[in-house]
């Protein structure tokens, strides 16, 4: 059985005190009502990762970073390596988010290198793929996603690919309040699983968690997660409030 995962991508939000408060609220809620059968992941900004890994020692949450360097170490001012993340017990890392592709020029080739760095330190990459509105309207969404997956991930072998989580995030749904419909999500998730099947075989394809992201919230999570190929969510805005984030994680 593949893992169900709900991951909160805080993006560039929260000060130290606010991050501390949000983590405290999450801790309070889940110590009273533990979440069953779902891996809860928080991805705060890098300066607050250790705050989160401290909380992860007390309650059942997992910590993810939002980015990692494609280099391993040395003279790369401003970069954070996979080894550094591993040294503070970070277990996940988002890679290839559309905001990084758009604002920081991250390419599929960068994604491929970052994934390799993370796997070397046993950190689970959450690799994002997804089309923008223009691409969907032109009917190119499957090609765009295939390209993200093939170029970002298909250099991995059968063992390595099973350590990866994929997040389908249609760009037109991110932060817009306009989520993909349940049918659109399932259609793309099953397409991604088919690509995995063709490359790695059924057993491997069935073992990989595919998350949906893009305006997923406590109101629509239940419907989205009800799909056979939707194994959870990558949550932006709605992960900034503890109660709603936990409600989403309880939406299976
Ligand atoms: P959103 O962001 O939930 O605010 O749409 C999702 C994401 O970008 O990961």
mmCIF file of C-alpha atoms in Angstrom, residues 46 49 64-72 78-86 90 92-96 100 106 110-119 121 123-126:
data_model
loop_
_atom_site.group_PDB
_atom_site.id
_atom_site.type_symbol
_atom_site.label_atom_id
_atom_site.label_comp_id
_atom_site.label_asym_id
_atom_site.label_seq_id
_atom_site.Cartn_x
_atom_site.Cartn_y
_atom_site.Cartn_z
ATOM 1 C CA UNK A 46 14.554 27.200 5.832
ATOM 2 C CA UNK A 49 13.202 23.962 9.789
ATOM 3 C CA UNK A 64 10.249 19.015 4.617
ATOM 4 C CA UNK A 65 12.318 21.791 3.074
ATOM 5 C CA UNK A 66 11.035 23.863 0.155
ATOM 6 C CA UNK A 67 14.225 23.744 -1.881
ATOM 7 C CA UNK A 68 17.723 22.274 -1.969
ATOM 8 C CA UNK A 69 20.888 23.042 -3.877
ATOM 9 C CA UNK A 70 21.763 21.027 -6.946
ATOM 10 C CA UNK A 71 25.393 21.155 -5.743
ATOM 11 C CA UNK A 72 26.757 19.043 -2.943
ATOM 12 C CA UNK A 78 23.282 31.275 -0.324
ATOM 13 C CA UNK A 79 22.685 27.612 -1.099
ATOM 14 C CA UNK A 80 21.542 24.876 1.265
ATOM 15 C CA UNK A 81 22.757 21.352 0.635
ATOM 16 C CA UNK A 82 20.962 18.051 1.021
ATOM 17 C CA UNK A 83 23.617 17.030 3.536
ATOM 18 C CA UNK A 84 22.760 20.076 5.688
ATOM 19 C CA UNK A 85 19.075 19.180 5.562
ATOM 20 C CA UNK A 86 19.817 15.619 6.529
ATOM 21 C CA UNK A 90 14.678 16.939 7.453
ATOM 22 C CA UNK A 92 11.282 15.574 2.688
ATOM 23 C CA UNK A 93 12.052 18.338 0.197
ATOM 24 C CA UNK A 94 9.852 19.968 -2.428
ATOM 25 C CA UNK A 95 11.573 20.106 -5.823
ATOM 26 C CA UNK A 96 10.587 21.852 -9.043
ATOM 27 C CA UNK A 100 10.740 28.047 -8.511
ATOM 28 C CA UNK A 106 14.527 26.104 -12.286
ATOM 29 C CA UNK A 110 17.980 21.186 -12.170
ATOM 30 C CA UNK A 111 15.145 19.063 -10.816
ATOM 31 C CA UNK A 112 16.969 15.905 -11.898
ATOM 32 C CA UNK A 113 20.166 17.006 -10.104
ATOM 33 C CA UNK A 114 18.334 18.086 -6.945
ATOM 34 C CA UNK A 115 16.529 14.767 -6.762
ATOM 35 C CA UNK A 116 19.878 12.983 -6.959
ATOM 36 C CA UNK A 117 21.323 15.117 -4.168
ATOM 37 C CA UNK A 118 18.346 14.373 -1.939
ATOM 38 C CA UNK A 119 18.344 10.638 -2.586
ATOM 39 C CA UNK A 121 21.015 11.628 1.797
ATOM 40 C CA UNK A 123 15.556 12.648 1.859
ATOM 41 C CA UNK A 124 12.290 12.084 0.003
ATOM 42 C CA UNK A 125 11.885 14.499 -2.902
ATOM 43 C CA UNK A 126 8.351 15.787 -3.515
#
